[in-house]
Coordinates of C-alpha atoms in Angstrom, one line a residue:
Chain A
M166 CA 27.3 106.0 171.5
K167 CA 30.8 106.7 170.4
S168 CA 33.9 105.2 172.0
S169 CA 36.2 107.8 170.5
G170 CA 37.5 110.7 172.6
F171 CA 35.7 113.2 170.5
I172 CA 32.9 115.1 172.2
E173 CA 30.1 116.4 170.1
E174 CA 27.7 119.2 170.8
S175 CA 25.0 116.7 171.2
D176 CA 27.0 115.2 174.1
L177 CA 27.0 118.6 175.8
H178 CA 23.2 118.7 175.4
A179 CA 22.9 115.2 176.6
L180 CA 24.9 116.1 179.7
V181 CA 22.6 119.0 180.6
D182 CA 19.6 116.8 180.0
G183 CA 20.8 113.8 182.0
E184 CA 20.8 111.5 179.0
L185 CA 24.3 110.2 179.4
D186 CA 25.3 106.9 181.0
P187 CA 27.8 107.3 183.9
E188 CA 30.9 106.4 181.8
R189 CA 30.1 108.8 179.0
R190 CA 29.2 111.4 181.5
R191 CA 32.5 111.2 183.2
K192 CA 34.2 111.6 179.8
V193 CA 32.2 114.6 178.9
E194 CA 32.9 116.2 182.2
D195 CA 36.6 115.6 181.8
H196 CA 36.3 117.2 178.4
L197 CA 34.7 120.3 179.9
L198 CA 37.5 120.7 182.3
Q199 CA 39.9 121.1 179.4
H200 CA 37.5 123.2 177.2
P201 CA 36.2 126.1 179.2
E202 CA 34.3 127.4 176.2
H203 CA 32.2 124.3 176.1
A204 CA 31.8 124.4 179.8
A205 CA 30.4 127.9 179.4
L206 CA 27.9 126.7 176.8
V207 CA 26.7 124.0 179.2
E208 CA 26.5 126.5 181.9
G209 CA 24.5 128.8 179.7
W210 CA 22.0 126.1 178.9
R211 CA 21.7 125.2 182.5
R212 CA 20.9 128.9 183.2
Q213 CA 18.3 128.8 180.4
N214 CA 16.7 125.8 182.0
A215 CA 16.7 127.5 185.4
A216 CA 15.2 130.6 183.9
L217 CA 12.4 128.6 182.2
R218 CA 11.6 126.8 185.4
A219 CA 11.6 130.1 187.4
A220 CA 9.2 131.6 184.8
F221 CA 6.8 128.7 184.6
E222 CA 7.1 126.6 187.8
P223 CA 4.7 128.8 189.7
V224 CA 2.0 127.7 187.2
A225 CA 2.3 124.1 188.5
H226 CA 1.7 125.2 192.0
E227 CA -1.5 127.2 191.3
T228 CA -4.8 125.5 192.0
P229 CA -6.0 124.4 188.6
P230 CA -9.3 125.9 187.5
L231 CA -12.4 123.8 188.1
S232 CA -12.8 123.2 184.4
L233 CA -9.7 121.0 184.5
K234 CA -10.9 118.9 187.4
D235 CA -11.2 115.3 186.3
A236 CA -11.2 116.5 182.7
A237 CA -9.8 113.2 181.5
S238 CA -12.4 111.0 183.2
R239 CA -15.3 113.3 182.5
A240 CA -17.5 112.5 179.5
P241 CA -17.6 115.7 177.5
A242 CA -21.2 114.8 176.5
S243 CA -22.7 114.8 180.0
T244 CA -21.1 118.0 181.3
Q245 CA -21.2 120.2 178.3
G246 CA -24.0 119.0 176.1
P247 CA -26.8 121.5 176.6
I248 CA -24.7 124.5 177.4
E249 CA -22.3 124.1 174.5
T250 CA -25.1 123.7 171.9
G251 CA -26.8 127.0 172.9
A252 CA -25.7 130.5 172.0
I253 CA -24.8 131.4 175.6
H254 CA -21.2 131.9 174.6
W255 CA -22.1 134.2 171.9
G256 CA -19.6 137.1 171.6
R257 CA -17.1 135.6 173.9
P258 CA -13.6 134.6 172.7
G259 CA -14.5 130.9 172.6
A260 CA -17.7 131.5 170.6
S261 CA -16.6 129.1 167.9
R262 CA -16.1 126.3 170.4
P263 CA -19.7 124.9 170.7
A264 CA -20.1 123.8 167.1
Q265 CA -16.6 122.4 167.0
R266 CA -17.3 120.5 170.2
L267 CA -20.5 119.2 168.9
D268 CA -18.8 117.9 165.8
D269 CA -16.2 116.2 168.0
L270 CA -18.9 114.7 170.0
R271 CA -20.8 113.4 167.0
A272 CA -17.6 112.0 165.6
Q273 CA -16.9 110.4 168.9
R274 CA -20.3 108.9 169.1
R275 CA -20.0 107.5 165.6
R276 CA -16.7 106.0 166.5
Q277 CA -18.1 104.5 169.6
A278 CA -21.1 103.0 167.8
M279 CA -18.8 101.7 165.1
L280 CA -16.5 100.2 167.7
S281 CA -19.3 98.5 169.5
T282 CA -20.7 97.1 166.3
L283 CA -17.2 95.9 165.3
L284 CA -16.7 94.4 168.8
T285 CA -20.0 92.5 168.5
L286 CA -19.2 91.1 165.1
L287 CA -15.7 90.2 166.2
T288 CA -17.0 88.4 169.3
G289 CA -19.5 86.5 167.2
A290 CA -16.9 85.5 164.7
A291 CA -14.6 84.5 167.6
V292 CA -17.2 82.3 169.2
A293 CA -18.1 80.7 165.8
G294 CA -14.5 80.2 164.9
L295 CA -13.8 78.6 168.3
A296 CA -16.8 76.3 167.7
A297 CA -15.5 75.4 164.3
L298 CA -12.1 74.8 165.7
V299 CA -13.5 72.5 168.4
F300 CA -15.4 70.5 165.7
V301 CA -12.7 70.3 163.2
G302 CA -9.9 69.5 165.5
R303 CA -6.3 69.6 164.6
H304 CA -5.4 68.5 161.1
E305 CA -2.1 68.6 159.4
T306 CA -3.5 68.0 155.9
P307 CA -5.3 70.8 154.0
R308 CA -9.0 70.6 154.1
P309 CA -11.7 72.4 152.2
P310 CA -12.5 75.8 153.7
V311 CA -15.5 75.6 156.0
A312 CA -17.1 78.8 157.0
A313 CA -18.3 78.7 160.6
S314 CA -21.7 80.0 159.6
F315 CA -22.2 76.9 157.4
T316 CA -22.7 74.8 160.5
Q317 CA -26.3 76.2 160.3
S318 CA -26.9 74.2 157.1
Y319 CA -26.7 70.6 156.1
A320 CA -23.9 71.5 153.7
G321 CA -22.1 73.2 156.5
R322 CA -22.3 70.2 158.8
A323 CA -21.4 67.9 156.0
G324 CA -18.3 70.0 155.3
L325 CA -17.4 69.9 159.0
T326 CA -17.9 66.2 159.2
Y327 CA -16.0 65.6 156.0
A328 CA -13.1 67.8 157.2
T329 CA -13.0 66.0 160.5
Y330 CA -13.0 62.4 159.1
A331 CA -12.0 62.4 155.5
S332 CA -8.3 63.2 156.1
D333 CA -8.2 61.0 159.2
A334 CA -5.9 58.0 159.2
R335 CA -9.1 56.0 160.1
P336 CA -11.7 57.8 158.2
V337 CA -14.5 55.2 158.7
E338 CA -15.7 53.3 161.7
I339 CA -16.9 50.3 159.8
D340 CA -15.0 49.3 156.7
I341 CA -16.9 48.3 153.5
S342 CA -15.6 44.8 153.9
R343 CA -18.3 44.5 156.6
R344 CA -21.0 46.0 154.5
G345 CA -23.8 44.2 156.3
E346 CA -22.7 45.4 159.7
L347 CA -22.3 48.9 158.4
A348 CA -25.8 49.0 156.8
A349 CA -27.4 47.6 160.0
W350 CA -25.6 50.2 162.1
L351 CA -26.5 53.1 159.9
Q352 CA -30.1 51.9 159.8
E353 CA -30.2 51.7 163.5
R354 CA -28.5 55.1 164.4
V355 CA -29.4 57.2 161.4
G356 CA -32.4 55.5 160.0
F357 CA -31.0 55.2 156.5
S358 CA -28.6 52.6 155.2
S359 CA -28.3 52.8 151.4
T360 CA -24.7 52.8 150.2
P361 CA -24.8 54.2 146.7
D362 CA -22.3 52.6 144.3
L363 CA -20.2 55.2 142.5
A364 CA -17.6 52.8 141.3
D365 CA -18.1 53.6 137.6
L366 CA -17.2 57.2 138.4
G367 CA -13.9 56.0 139.9
L368 CA -15.2 56.4 143.4
R369 CA -14.7 53.3 145.6
L370 CA -16.7 53.1 148.8
I371 CA -14.3 52.5 151.7
G372 CA -16.8 52.5 154.5
G373 CA -18.9 54.7 156.7
R374 CA -19.5 56.2 160.1
V375 CA -22.0 57.9 162.3
A376 CA -21.5 61.7 162.7
P377 CA -23.2 64.4 164.8
G378 CA -26.3 65.8 163.2
V379 CA -28.7 68.3 164.7
A380 CA -31.9 66.4 165.5
A381 CA -30.4 62.9 165.3
P382 CA -27.1 61.3 164.3
A383 CA -26.1 61.7 160.8
G384 CA -24.3 59.3 158.5
L385 CA -21.1 59.7 156.5
L386 CA -20.0 57.4 153.7
I387 CA -16.6 57.9 152.3
Y388 CA -15.5 57.2 148.8
E389 CA -12.0 57.2 147.5
R390 CA -10.6 57.7 144.1
A391 CA -7.5 56.0 142.8
D392 CA -5.5 59.2 143.2
G393 CA -6.5 59.3 146.9
A394 CA -9.1 62.1 146.7
R395 CA -11.9 61.4 149.1
V396 CA -15.6 62.2 148.7
G397 CA -18.0 62.1 151.5
L398 CA -21.7 61.4 151.3
Y399 CA -23.3 62.9 154.3
F400 CA -26.9 62.3 155.2
E401 CA -29.0 63.6 157.9
R402 CA -32.8 63.5 158.7
A403 CA -34.3 66.6 157.1
E404 CA -36.7 68.7 159.1
A405 CA -38.0 71.3 156.7
A406 CA -39.0 71.0 153.0
N407 CA -37.6 74.2 151.7
A408 CA -34.5 72.6 150.3
P409 CA -33.4 71.5 146.9
Q410 CA -35.1 68.3 145.8
A411 CA -32.6 67.7 143.0
P412 CA -28.8 67.7 143.4
R413 CA -27.5 71.2 143.4
A414 CA -23.9 72.3 143.8
G415 CA -23.1 74.4 146.7
Q416 CA -21.4 77.8 146.3
G417 CA -17.8 78.2 147.2
V418 CA -17.5 74.8 148.8
S419 CA -17.4 71.6 146.8
A420 CA -20.6 70.2 148.1
V421 CA -23.7 68.9 146.4
E422 CA -26.9 68.9 148.4
W423 CA -30.3 67.3 147.8
R424 CA -33.2 65.8 149.6
A425 CA -34.7 62.4 149.3
A426 CA -36.6 60.0 151.5
G427 CA -36.9 62.4 154.3
F428 CA -33.1 62.9 154.5
A429 CA -30.8 65.7 153.5
F430 CA -27.9 64.4 151.5
V431 CA -24.7 66.2 151.0
L432 CA -21.8 65.0 148.9
V433 CA -18.5 66.8 149.8
G434 CA -15.2 66.5 148.3
P435 CA -12.2 68.1 146.5
L436 CA -13.3 67.1 143.0
S437 CA -14.3 69.6 140.3
S438 CA -17.8 70.8 140.4
E439 CA -18.8 68.8 137.3
E440 CA -17.4 65.6 138.8
M441 CA -19.2 66.4 142.1
Q442 CA -22.4 67.1 140.3
A443 CA -22.2 63.8 138.4
A444 CA -21.3 61.9 141.5
G445 CA -24.2 63.6 143.3
E446 CA -26.7 62.7 140.6
R447 CA -25.5 59.1 140.6
A448 CA -25.7 58.9 144.3
A449 CA -29.2 60.5 144.3
R450 CA -30.4 57.9 141.7
A451 CA -28.9 55.1 143.8
V452 CA -30.4 56.4 147.0
S453 CA -33.9 56.8 145.6
A454 CA -33.7 53.4 143.8
A455 CA -32.4 51.6 146.9
P456 CA -34.8 49.0 148.1
D457 CA -33.9 49.6 151.7
A458 CA -34.7 53.3 151.7
P459 CA -37.6 53.9 154.0
Chain B
M107 CA -11.0 97.8 183.6
S108 CA -9.7 99.1 187.0
R109 CA -6.4 99.8 185.3
K110 CA -8.1 102.1 182.9
A111 CA -10.0 103.8 185.7
G112 CA -6.8 104.2 187.6
I113 CA -5.1 105.8 184.6
L114 CA -7.9 108.1 184.0
E115 CA -7.9 109.2 187.6
G116 CA -4.1 109.4 187.5
L117 CA -4.2 111.9 184.6
G118 CA -5.8 114.3 187.1
G119 CA -2.4 114.5 188.8
V120 CA -0.8 115.5 185.6
V121 CA -2.8 118.7 185.3
P122 CA -0.4 121.0 187.1
A123 CA 2.5 120.0 185.0
L124 CA 0.4 120.1 181.8
R125 CA -0.7 123.6 182.7
R126 CA 2.9 124.6 183.2
Y127 CA 3.8 123.2 179.8
A128 CA 0.8 124.7 178.1
R129 CA 1.5 128.1 179.5
A130 CA 5.1 128.0 178.4
L131 CA 4.1 126.7 175.0
C132 CA 1.8 129.6 174.5
A133 CA 4.6 131.8 175.6
G134 CA 2.5 134.6 177.0
A135 CA -0.3 134.3 174.5
G136 CA -2.8 134.0 177.3
Q137 CA -3.8 131.9 180.2
A138 CA -7.3 131.2 179.0
L139 CA -5.9 129.7 175.8
S140 CA -3.4 127.5 177.6
D141 CA -6.0 126.2 180.1
E142 CA -8.3 125.5 177.2
L143 CA -5.6 123.5 175.5
V144 CA -5.1 121.5 178.7
Q145 CA -8.8 120.7 179.0
S146 CA -9.1 119.7 175.3
A147 CA -6.0 117.5 175.5
L148 CA -7.2 115.7 178.6
Q149 CA -10.7 115.2 177.4
S150 CA -9.5 113.9 174.0
V151 CA -7.0 111.5 175.6
G152 CA -9.6 110.5 178.2
A153 CA -12.3 109.8 175.5
R154 CA -9.8 107.8 173.4
I155 CA -8.9 105.7 176.4
R156 CA -12.5 105.1 177.3
A157 CA -13.3 104.2 173.7
R158 CA -10.3 101.8 173.8
E159 CA -8.7 103.6 170.9
L160 CA -5.8 104.2 173.2
R161 CA -4.5 101.5 175.6
P162 CA -1.7 103.0 177.6
A163 CA 0.1 100.4 179.6
D164 CA 0.6 102.7 182.5
L165 CA 0.2 106.3 183.7
D166 CA 3.5 107.3 182.2
E167 CA 2.4 106.3 178.8
A168 CA -0.9 108.1 179.3
R169 CA 1.0 111.2 180.4
V170 CA 3.0 111.1 177.2
E171 CA -0.2 110.8 175.2
A172 CA -1.7 113.8 177.0
Y173 CA 1.4 115.9 176.2
A174 CA 1.3 114.7 172.6
A175 CA -2.4 115.7 172.3
L176 CA -1.7 119.1 173.8
T177 CA 1.3 119.7 171.5
A178 CA -0.7 118.7 168.5
M179 CA -3.6 121.0 169.5
A180 CA -1.3 123.8 170.2
T181 CA 0.1 123.6 166.7
K182 CA -3.4 124.2 165.3
R183 CA -4.6 126.8 167.8
L184 CA -1.5 128.9 168.2
A185 CA -1.3 129.6 164.5
A186 CA -4.3 131.9 165.0
A187 CA -3.4 133.0 168.5
P188 CA -2.7 136.6 169.4
R189 CA 1.0 137.6 169.6
T190 CA 2.7 137.7 172.9
A191 CA 1.7 140.5 175.2
P192 CA 4.5 143.1 175.6
R193 CA 6.7 143.4 178.7
Q194 CA 7.2 139.7 179.2
P195 CA 10.3 138.5 181.0
P196 CA 13.2 138.1 178.5
I197 CA 13.0 134.3 178.7
V198 CA 9.3 134.3 177.8
Q199 CA 10.0 136.8 175.0
G200 CA 12.7 134.6 173.8
L201 CA 10.4 131.6 173.8
A202 CA 7.8 133.4 171.8
E203 CA 10.4 134.1 169.1
L204 CA 11.0 130.4 168.6
S205 CA 9.1 128.3 166.2
L206 CA 6.5 126.2 167.9
D207 CA 8.4 123.0 167.1
D208 CA 11.6 124.3 168.6
R209 CA 9.8 125.7 171.6
A210 CA 8.0 122.4 172.2
A211 CA 11.3 120.4 172.0
L212 CA 13.0 122.7 174.4
L213 CA 10.2 122.9 176.9
L214 CA 9.6 119.1 176.9
V215 CA 13.2 118.4 177.7
A216 CA 14.3 121.4 179.8
L217 CA 11.1 122.3 181.6
E218 CA 9.2 119.1 181.8
G219 CA 12.2 116.8 182.2
F220 CA 11.3 114.3 179.5
G221 CA 14.0 112.0 178.1
Y222 CA 14.8 112.5 174.5
D223 CA 12.9 109.4 173.5
A224 CA 9.7 110.3 175.3
A225 CA 10.0 113.9 174.0
A226 CA 10.4 112.6 170.4
R227 CA 7.3 110.5 170.9
I228 CA 5.3 113.5 172.1
V229 CA 6.2 115.7 169.2
G230 CA 5.8 112.8 166.8
A231 CA 9.2 113.2 165.2
P232 CA 12.4 111.1 165.1
R233 CA 14.9 111.5 167.9
E234 CA 17.3 113.2 165.6
T235 CA 14.7 115.8 164.6
L236 CA 14.0 116.5 168.2
L237 CA 17.7 116.9 169.0
A238 CA 18.1 119.3 166.1
R239 CA 15.1 121.4 167.3
L240 CA 16.5 121.4 170.9
T241 CA 19.9 122.5 169.7
R242 CA 18.3 125.2 167.5
A243 CA 16.1 126.5 170.4
R244 CA 19.0 126.7 172.8
A245 CA 21.2 128.5 170.3
A246 CA 18.4 131.0 169.5
L247 CA 17.6 131.7 173.1
A248 CA 21.3 132.1 173.8
A249 CA 21.6 134.6 171.0
D250 CA 18.7 136.5 172.6
G251 CA 20.9 137.5 175.5
L252 CA 20.4 134.6 177.8
R253 CA 23.9 133.3 177.0
P254 CA 26.6 134.1 179.6
P255 CA 28.6 137.1 178.3
S256 CA 31.9 135.3 178.8
V257 CA 31.4 133.0 175.8
D258 CA 32.0 134.3 172.3
T259 CA 30.5 132.9 169.2
G260 CA 33.7 131.0 168.5
A261 CA 32.6 128.4 171.0
R262 CA 29.6 127.3 169.1
R263 CA 31.7 127.3 165.9
A264 CA 34.1 125.0 167.6
A265 CA 31.4 122.7 168.7
A266 CA 29.9 122.5 165.2
H267 CA 33.3 121.9 163.8
L268 CA 33.9 119.0 166.1
R269 CA 30.7 117.4 164.8
V270 CA 31.9 117.5 161.2
V271 CA 35.4 116.2 161.9
K272 CA 34.1 113.1 163.7

């Protein structure tokens, strides 16, 4: 507190209440020796304390009533439910209690239900987030936002795959300089090997790789624009038919999805939606025109 | 999990002190009322701990929460409580004359032995506020005849003066 020699009234209280460190305490006690009027104040407060304890200490030695036994660990619901809801207390001093308790109880149940719902949601989100984290890995460069729930869809997996590889120092496994090898490999693993040419949209194919799909491995072709922006064309064998047949831009994420030749195609990238749509249409035309499409 | 159960069980051991505090806080307004306050406070704190709204690190923290719940409930309930019964000991009479805030501050520190910081947490006010209430309560009780007769009013004036000069 203070290092000066002045003693405040608060110091006298602190002395009575044991709130002083030994050094300060010694100072205050020295002060009291020289100021009997302050010493008398302190003495008076100590007497007050003693009087308070004398008046109420016996309460602490009584045997507490049964109603207080385990009050903290008892669920109010189980012990007081039926009795408190009835009119048994009618006319007694605590007659207003039951309704109040019932309200408390209801509020508490609502809180508990809300809490458990929240907990379930949070747990789900945490698990999904963890999965996304594991898939996406650690990246320094910014990547398009990928909601974990999107892993359920082709676009979601395309987004994840794109996020994983597009910003990698080695984004493709087989460079386009070995086009024949790349096509053969994709044909073997994914079952589809067309490599749409988007050069007139400013997108140069730099190569491709195999990526995890759900039923079978998926393919990812990566295109690069002169400014370094990369667009991925993801394709995966499609299982159901309830998906867009023509290119359609995804919401929120820069992804264009369509179906052709038994595959789901997703074009992902940071370009504007018009550019993505154009690139998607071009790629879709190229894919369906490709002679080696099955 | 077991820590929570341990704390809930440990709160049972706080009951005697809580009753003492509640009885003093009610200052003669009735034993039934004070015991009801204790029960409500314990149940509310217990429920909040079970619902994980409250996560006390140890029994001491849970104890502070129980006192805080009781103090808050007393603030609501005592407004409508009957006045103190006549023929109480002077100290109880004096307590009853205090405002509830001042009374709580004094009782937490002087009767229950809480440090200033814990007491401030219990009443939900800054430490300075708690100290002001404590000072006020002690001065008021002293004026009610619990002050030793040898001290005149000049002593308090001197103390107050010292504080200003600092």
